[in-house]
């Protein structure tokens, strides 16, 4: 009996030790990434009771494998719950791209319900739009980026370049500005680029401005700048109580090969 108990205890201890090590190793792997895995019906997902799950979706998190969806219809889990799983990683990245036009260009317009980290109490962001060639895609925005939570959007194309939109409260720069500020009230182009250029390139813009001009569309003025180095095109305007900085940039090779397209992207920016 003692031998049996000892053997049983050793087995139990061994199993507990294995489980602890297995779970620890698994959690370390899980903490490194988060992804969705779909398990198809291969016959191994059948339960002893005879019930079966044809497909299940689990998400790996720091807490282990968390089942999100399965085809246990008897449990009342709706099949459309998959939409929640798909939406989670895309929070704040609501699609807004149109289909390509005859020239292969798409128009992006910021959706009204797109989330953004611009502080509590601010009015909704007035939508903006711009055009990009087919092949440009939205990429995630990190609060660790230059500009922090004021970067509202990023797009990129590995062969052509990248862009981002900064939406900043105007009162961060001048208390006397109201809730319906124009870019002219903030100042002339020279003042705006000297004050806000560092928001885009992360350094003083003195001696870097190659071109500066003013354009007007639907009664709203836009200041347009070209800087070098780095290679960057900036379009600035104001609407409501926010300043909009639209930046288009690329590496030296991307700039050389795609300058006309990058310039067209920068000049297409509008607040609507």
mmCIF file of C-alpha atoms in Angstrom:
data_model
loop_
_atom_site.group_PDB
_atom_site.id
_atom_site.type_symbol
_atom_site.label_atom_id
_atom_site.label_comp_id
_atom_site.label_asym_id
_atom_site.label_seq_id
_atom_site.Cartn_x
_atom_site.Cartn_y
_atom_site.Cartn_z
ATOM 1 C CA UNK A 1 0.000 0.000 0.000
ATOM 2 C CA UNK A 2 2.796 2.356 0.939
ATOM 3 C CA UNK A 3 4.473 1.598 -2.334
ATOM 4 C CA UNK A 4 1.267 2.271 -4.204
ATOM 5 C CA UNK A 5 0.733 5.546 -2.378
ATOM 6 C CA UNK A 6 4.280 6.611 -2.981
ATOM 7 C CA UNK A 7 4.011 5.766 -6.641
ATOM 8 C CA UNK A 8 0.763 7.656 -6.902
ATOM 9 C CA UNK A 9 2.203 10.645 -5.085
ATOM 10 C CA UNK A 10 5.238 10.683 -7.326
ATOM 11 C CA UNK A 11 3.026 10.569 -10.390
ATOM 12 C CA UNK A 12 0.896 13.411 -9.054
ATOM 13 C CA UNK A 13 3.954 15.480 -8.213
ATOM 14 C CA UNK A 14 5.415 14.806 -11.625
ATOM 15 C CA UNK A 15 2.207 15.853 -13.350
ATOM 16 C CA UNK A 16 1.934 19.043 -11.300
ATOM 17 C CA UNK A 17 5.550 19.867 -12.022
ATOM 18 C CA UNK A 18 5.027 19.277 -15.739
ATOM 19 C CA UNK A 19 1.849 21.350 -15.785
ATOM 20 C CA UNK A 20 3.552 24.258 -14.035
ATOM 21 C CA UNK A 21 6.504 24.215 -16.406
ATOM 22 C CA UNK A 22 4.275 23.768 -19.454
ATOM 23 C CA UNK A 23 1.974 26.620 -18.473
ATOM 24 C CA UNK A 24 4.885 28.908 -17.623
ATOM 25 C CA UNK A 25 6.553 28.263 -20.953
ATOM 26 C CA UNK A 26 3.256 28.652 -22.748
ATOM 27 C CA UNK A 27 2.481 31.953 -21.036
ATOM 28 C CA UNK A 28 5.894 33.315 -21.954
ATOM 29 C CA UNK A 29 5.216 32.486 -25.581
ATOM 30 C CA UNK A 30 1.720 33.935 -25.372
ATOM 31 C CA UNK A 31 2.909 37.230 -23.927
ATOM 32 C CA UNK A 32 5.127 37.747 -26.948
ATOM 33 C CA UNK A 33 2.244 37.843 -29.370
ATOM 34 C CA UNK A 34 -1.491 37.916 -29.694
ATOM 35 C CA UNK A 35 -3.194 36.263 -32.580
ATOM 36 C CA UNK A 36 -6.329 34.417 -33.579
ATOM 37 C CA UNK A 37 -6.163 30.752 -34.473
ATOM 38 C CA UNK A 38 -8.921 28.794 -36.155
ATOM 39 C CA UNK A 39 -9.101 25.062 -35.511
ATOM 40 C CA UNK A 40 -11.007 23.150 -38.180
ATOM 41 C CA UNK A 41 -12.857 19.916 -37.634
ATOM 42 C CA UNK A 42 -10.433 17.074 -38.001
ATOM 43 C CA UNK A 43 -12.208 14.653 -35.691
ATOM 44 C CA UNK A 44 -9.922 15.350 -32.747
ATOM 45 C CA UNK A 45 -12.204 18.068 -31.340
ATOM 46 C CA UNK A 46 -14.976 15.632 -30.423
ATOM 47 C CA UNK A 47 -15.993 15.468 -26.782
ATOM 48 C CA UNK A 48 -16.522 12.253 -24.786
ATOM 49 C CA UNK A 49 -20.226 13.077 -24.566
ATOM 50 C CA UNK A 50 -20.527 12.815 -28.312
ATOM 51 C CA UNK A 51 -20.929 16.546 -28.852
ATOM 52 C CA UNK A 52 -18.521 18.044 -31.312
ATOM 53 C CA UNK A 53 -17.256 21.419 -32.318
ATOM 54 C CA UNK A 54 -16.736 21.870 -36.023
ATOM 55 C CA UNK A 55 -14.775 25.067 -35.625
ATOM 56 C CA UNK A 56 -13.487 27.029 -32.680
ATOM 57 C CA UNK A 57 -11.679 30.310 -32.358
ATOM 58 C CA UNK A 58 -9.351 31.046 -29.483
ATOM 59 C CA UNK A 59 -7.219 34.053 -28.743
ATOM 60 C CA UNK A 60 -3.855 33.734 -27.092
ATOM 61 C CA UNK A 61 -3.365 36.361 -24.399
ATOM 62 C CA UNK A 62 -1.230 36.807 -21.329
ATOM 63 C CA UNK A 63 -3.862 34.792 -19.454
ATOM 64 C CA UNK A 64 -3.573 31.736 -21.671
ATOM 65 C CA UNK A 65 -5.820 30.322 -24.345
ATOM 66 C CA UNK A 66 -9.184 32.051 -24.116
ATOM 67 C CA UNK A 67 -11.969 30.465 -26.201
ATOM 68 C CA UNK A 68 -14.023 33.116 -27.918
ATOM 69 C CA UNK A 69 -16.261 31.297 -30.366
ATOM 70 C CA UNK A 70 -17.308 27.737 -30.999
ATOM 71 C CA UNK A 71 -20.157 25.988 -32.751
ATOM 72 C CA UNK A 72 -21.721 24.787 -29.483
ATOM 73 C CA UNK A 73 -25.117 25.978 -30.595
ATOM 74 C CA UNK A 74 -26.642 24.348 -27.548
ATOM 75 C CA UNK A 75 -24.804 26.875 -25.369
ATOM 76 C CA UNK A 76 -26.438 29.768 -27.168
ATOM 77 C CA UNK A 77 -23.213 31.322 -28.463
ATOM 78 C CA UNK A 78 -24.102 33.267 -31.617
ATOM 79 C CA UNK A 79 -22.070 32.557 -34.725
ATOM 80 C CA UNK A 80 -21.859 36.288 -35.488
ATOM 81 C CA UNK A 81 -19.704 36.765 -32.380
ATOM 82 C CA UNK A 82 -16.762 36.452 -34.756
ATOM 83 C CA UNK A 83 -17.312 40.101 -35.659
ATOM 84 C CA UNK A 84 -16.203 41.063 -32.140
ATOM 85 C CA UNK A 85 -12.968 39.133 -32.557
ATOM 86 C CA UNK A 86 -12.212 40.772 -35.880
ATOM 87 C CA UNK A 87 -12.995 44.251 -34.627
ATOM 88 C CA UNK A 88 -10.844 44.115 -31.490
ATOM 89 C CA UNK A 89 -7.390 44.499 -33.099
ATOM 90 C CA UNK A 90 -8.816 47.122 -35.466
ATOM 91 C CA UNK A 91 -10.099 49.546 -32.822
ATOM 92 C CA UNK A 92 -9.567 53.101 -34.040
ATOM 93 C CA UNK A 93 -8.790 51.921 -37.563
ATOM 94 C CA UNK A 94 -12.150 52.158 -39.295
ATOM 95 C CA UNK A 95 -11.805 51.682 -43.065
ATOM 96 C CA UNK A 96 -12.495 54.771 -45.146
ATOM 97 C CA UNK A 97 -10.946 54.020 -48.551
ATOM 98 C CA UNK A 98 -12.946 54.242 -51.749
ATOM 99 C CA UNK A 99 -12.563 51.949 -54.724
ATOM 100 C CA UNK A 100 -9.840 52.954 -57.224
ATOM 101 C CA UNK A 101 -10.827 55.516 -59.847
ATOM 102 C CA UNK A 102 -9.907 55.320 -63.535
ATOM 103 C CA UNK A 103 -6.327 56.334 -62.738
ATOM 104 C CA UNK A 104 -5.982 53.798 -59.923
ATOM 105 C CA UNK A 105 -6.211 56.361 -57.112
ATOM 106 C CA UNK A 106 -8.307 55.902 -53.971
ATOM 107 C CA UNK A 107 -9.882 58.568 -51.765
ATOM 108 C CA UNK A 108 -9.657 58.178 -47.996
ATOM 109 C CA UNK A 109 -12.189 60.076 -45.878
ATOM 110 C CA UNK A 110 -11.997 59.880 -42.102
ATOM 111 C CA UNK A 111 -15.141 58.107 -40.851
ATOM 112 C CA UNK A 112 -17.255 60.057 -38.378
ATOM 113 C CA UNK A 113 -17.122 57.202 -35.846
ATOM 114 C CA UNK A 114 -13.365 56.670 -36.002
ATOM 115 C CA UNK A 115 -11.847 56.748 -32.528
ATOM 116 C CA UNK A 116 -8.855 58.885 -31.642
ATOM 117 C CA UNK A 117 -6.774 59.750 -28.599
ATOM 118 C CA UNK A 118 -7.239 63.518 -28.595
ATOM 119 C CA UNK A 119 -8.372 64.059 -25.054
ATOM 120 C CA UNK A 120 -11.692 64.083 -23.251
ATOM 121 C CA UNK A 121 -13.963 67.064 -23.805
ATOM 122 C CA UNK A 122 -12.865 67.966 -27.326
ATOM 123 C CA UNK A 123 -15.468 68.329 -30.021
ATOM 124 C CA UNK A 124 -15.657 65.603 -32.686
ATOM 125 C CA UNK A 125 -12.901 65.792 -35.270
ATOM 126 C CA UNK A 126 -14.059 67.398 -38.506
ATOM 127 C CA UNK A 127 -13.492 64.760 -41.215
ATOM 128 C CA UNK A 128 -10.652 65.142 -43.686
ATOM 129 C CA UNK A 129 -9.819 63.398 -46.932
ATOM 130 C CA UNK A 130 -6.893 62.805 -49.267
ATOM 131 C CA UNK A 131 -6.026 60.689 -52.289
ATOM 132 C CA UNK A 132 -3.449 57.888 -52.574
ATOM 133 C CA UNK A 133 -2.495 55.503 -55.380
ATOM 134 C CA UNK A 134 -3.825 51.985 -55.129
ATOM 135 C CA UNK A 135 -1.566 49.942 -52.851
ATOM 136 C CA UNK A 136 -1.351 52.377 -49.937
ATOM 137 C CA UNK A 137 -2.738 50.978 -46.692
ATOM 138 C CA UNK A 138 -3.553 52.216 -43.216
ATOM 139 C CA UNK A 139 -1.061 51.128 -40.562
ATOM 140 C CA UNK A 140 -1.416 51.094 -36.753
ATOM 141 C CA UNK A 141 -0.719 54.248 -34.784
ATOM 142 C CA UNK A 142 1.297 53.965 -31.576
ATOM 143 C CA UNK A 143 1.192 56.509 -28.750
ATOM 144 C CA UNK A 144 4.976 56.140 -28.655
ATOM 145 C CA UNK A 145 5.225 57.724 -32.117
ATOM 146 C CA UNK A 146 6.489 61.236 -32.663
ATOM 147 C CA UNK A 147 3.444 63.358 -31.912
ATOM 148 C CA UNK A 148 2.010 60.835 -29.450
ATOM 149 C CA UNK A 149 -1.778 60.655 -29.291
ATOM 150 C CA UNK A 150 -2.075 63.607 -31.675
ATOM 151 C CA UNK A 151 -1.168 61.383 -34.621
ATOM 152 C CA UNK A 152 -4.621 60.499 -35.888
ATOM 153 C CA UNK A 153 -3.739 58.328 -38.878
ATOM 154 C CA UNK A 154 -0.874 56.625 -40.706
ATOM 155 C CA UNK A 155 -0.711 55.237 -44.236
ATOM 156 C CA UNK A 156 2.207 53.626 -46.043
ATOM 157 C CA UNK A 157 3.356 51.910 -49.193
ATOM 158 C CA UNK A 158 6.637 49.996 -48.993
ATOM 159 C CA UNK A 159 7.676 51.083 -52.485
ATOM 160 C CA UNK A 160 6.507 54.705 -52.483
ATOM 161 C CA UNK A 161 6.577 56.228 -49.014
ATOM 162 C CA UNK A 162 4.449 56.989 -45.992
ATOM 163 C CA UNK A 163 2.174 59.664 -44.558
ATOM 164 C CA UNK A 164 0.571 60.665 -41.305
ATOM 165 C CA UNK A 165 -1.981 63.162 -40.033
ATOM 166 C CA UNK A 166 -1.516 65.154 -36.829
ATOM 167 C CA UNK A 167 -4.668 66.678 -35.345
ATOM 168 C CA UNK A 168 -3.716 69.022 -32.495
ATOM 169 C CA UNK A 169 -5.831 71.372 -30.350
ATOM 170 C CA UNK A 170 -5.072 74.972 -31.340
ATOM 171 C CA UNK A 171 -5.224 76.132 -27.734
ATOM 172 C CA UNK A 172 -2.084 74.161 -27.050
ATOM 173 C CA UNK A 173 -0.309 76.896 -28.981
ATOM 174 C CA UNK A 174 -2.390 80.030 -28.322
ATOM 175 C CA UNK A 175 -5.070 80.549 -25.645
ATOM 176 C CA UNK A 176 -6.848 83.312 -27.521
ATOM 177 C CA UNK A 177 -7.801 81.081 -30.472
ATOM 178 C CA UNK A 178 -11.487 80.179 -30.587
ATOM 179 C CA UNK A 179 -13.606 77.197 -31.562
ATOM 180 C CA UNK A 180 -13.726 78.088 -35.249
ATOM 181 C CA UNK A 181 -10.109 78.940 -35.981
ATOM 182 C CA UNK A 182 -8.670 79.489 -39.441
ATOM 183 C CA UNK A 183 -5.056 78.906 -40.419
ATOM 184 C CA UNK A 184 -4.709 82.654 -41.081
ATOM 185 C CA UNK A 185 -5.587 83.392 -37.435
ATOM 186 C CA UNK A 186 -2.772 81.134 -36.294
ATOM 187 C CA UNK A 187 -0.345 83.090 -38.428
ATOM 188 C CA UNK A 188 1.343 83.451 -41.827
ATOM 189 C CA UNK A 189 3.042 80.435 -43.466
ATOM 190 C CA UNK A 190 6.489 81.338 -42.040
ATOM 191 C CA UNK A 191 5.168 81.384 -38.478
ATOM 192 C CA UNK A 192 3.203 78.162 -38.901
ATOM 193 C CA UNK A 193 6.081 76.123 -40.337
ATOM 194 C CA UNK A 194 8.543 77.404 -37.736
ATOM 195 C CA UNK A 195 6.116 76.612 -34.924
ATOM 196 C CA UNK A 196 4.689 73.329 -36.156
ATOM 197 C CA UNK A 197 7.360 71.932 -38.474
ATOM 198 C CA UNK A 198 9.167 70.352 -35.510
ATOM 199 C CA UNK A 199 5.915 68.500 -34.736
ATOM 200 C CA UNK A 200 6.432 66.684 -38.034
ATOM 201 C CA UNK A 201 10.190 66.189 -38.428
ATOM 202 C CA UNK A 202 11.224 66.243 -34.774
ATOM 203 C CA UNK A 203 13.762 69.052 -35.165
ATOM 204 C CA UNK A 204 14.110 72.714 -36.032
ATOM 205 C CA UNK A 205 13.100 73.537 -39.611
ATOM 206 C CA UNK A 206 15.438 76.495 -40.045
ATOM 207 C CA UNK A 207 17.196 76.284 -43.422
ATOM 208 C CA UNK A 208 15.155 73.242 -44.484
ATOM 209 C CA UNK A 209 12.162 74.903 -46.182
ATOM 210 C CA UNK A 210 12.603 74.649 -49.956
ATOM 211 C CA UNK A 211 9.117 75.724 -51.022
ATOM 212 C CA UNK A 212 6.191 77.505 -49.412
ATOM 213 C CA UNK A 213 2.827 78.421 -50.933
ATOM 214 C CA UNK A 214 -0.828 79.061 -50.083
ATOM 215 C CA UNK A 215 -3.752 77.305 -51.731
ATOM 216 C CA UNK A 216 -7.474 77.823 -51.231
ATOM 217 C CA UNK A 217 -10.221 75.238 -51.669
ATOM 218 C CA UNK A 218 -13.916 75.812 -50.859
ATOM 219 C CA UNK A 219 -13.039 78.947 -48.897
ATOM 220 C CA UNK A 220 -10.448 77.236 -46.653
ATOM 221 C CA UNK A 221 -6.770 78.119 -46.914
ATOM 222 C CA UNK A 222 -4.010 75.505 -46.874
ATOM 223 C CA UNK A 223 -0.326 76.202 -46.315
ATOM 224 C CA UNK A 224 1.889 73.864 -48.327
ATOM 225 C CA UNK A 225 5.575 73.308 -47.629
ATOM 226 C CA UNK A 226 8.432 71.211 -48.991
ATOM 227 C CA UNK A 227 11.337 70.490 -46.650
ATOM 228 C CA UNK A 228 14.713 68.871 -47.178
ATOM 229 C CA UNK A 229 16.322 67.151 -45.369
ATOM 230 C CA UNK A 230 14.427 65.055 -44.566
ATOM 231 C CA UNK A 231 12.356 64.716 -47.730
ATOM 232 C CA UNK A 232 8.893 65.773 -46.580
ATOM 233 C CA UNK A 233 5.824 67.583 -47.898
ATOM 234 C CA UNK A 234 3.530 69.241 -45.352
ATOM 235 C CA UNK A 235 0.018 70.599 -45.795
ATOM 236 C CA UNK A 236 -1.364 72.603 -42.861
ATOM 237 C CA UNK A 237 -4.808 74.027 -42.192
ATOM 238 C CA UNK A 238 -7.177 74.675 -39.289
ATOM 239 C CA UNK A 239 -10.814 73.797 -38.694
ATOM 240 C CA UNK A 240 -12.957 74.024 -35.581
ATOM 241 C CA UNK A 241 -10.597 74.089 -32.623
ATOM 242 C CA UNK A 242 -7.862 71.969 -34.209
ATOM 243 C CA UNK A 243 -4.816 72.327 -36.386
ATOM 244 C CA UNK A 244 -4.318 69.698 -39.107
ATOM 245 C CA UNK A 245 -0.808 68.769 -40.261
ATOM 246 C CA UNK A 246 -0.637 66.361 -43.187
ATOM 247 C CA UNK A 247 2.851 64.982 -43.813
ATOM 248 C CA UNK A 248 4.035 62.909 -46.788
ATOM 249 C CA UNK A 249 7.588 61.567 -46.844
ATOM 250 C CA UNK A 250 9.846 58.891 -48.265
ATOM 251 C CA UNK A 251 13.408 57.642 -48.393
ATOM 252 C CA UNK A 252 15.861 59.143 -50.872
ATOM 253 C CA UNK A 253 15.124 56.457 -53.465
ATOM 254 C CA UNK A 254 11.354 56.631 -52.919
ATOM 255 C CA UNK A 255 11.504 60.410 -53.248
ATOM 256 C CA UNK A 256 13.457 60.218 -56.486
ATOM 257 C CA UNK A 257 11.163 57.634 -58.084
ATOM 258 C CA UNK A 258 7.785 58.807 -56.784
ATOM 259 C CA UNK A 259 8.041 62.558 -56.216
ATOM 260 C CA UNK A 260 5.121 63.484 -58.552
ATOM 261 C CA UNK A 261 2.804 61.035 -56.798
ATOM 262 C CA UNK A 262 3.940 62.093 -53.316
ATOM 263 C CA UNK A 263 3.375 65.744 -54.232
ATOM 264 C CA UNK A 264 -0.079 64.943 -55.574
ATOM 265 C CA UNK A 265 -0.935 63.108 -52.341
ATOM 266 C CA UNK A 266 0.182 66.068 -50.216
ATOM 267 C CA UNK A 267 -1.782 68.590 -52.264
ATOM 268 C CA UNK A 268 -4.960 66.460 -52.206
ATOM 269 C CA UNK A 269 -5.519 66.974 -48.462
ATOM 270 C CA UNK A 270 -8.841 68.629 -47.589
ATOM 271 C CA UNK A 271 -10.850 69.186 -44.417
ATOM 272 C CA UNK A 272 -14.496 68.615 -45.259
#
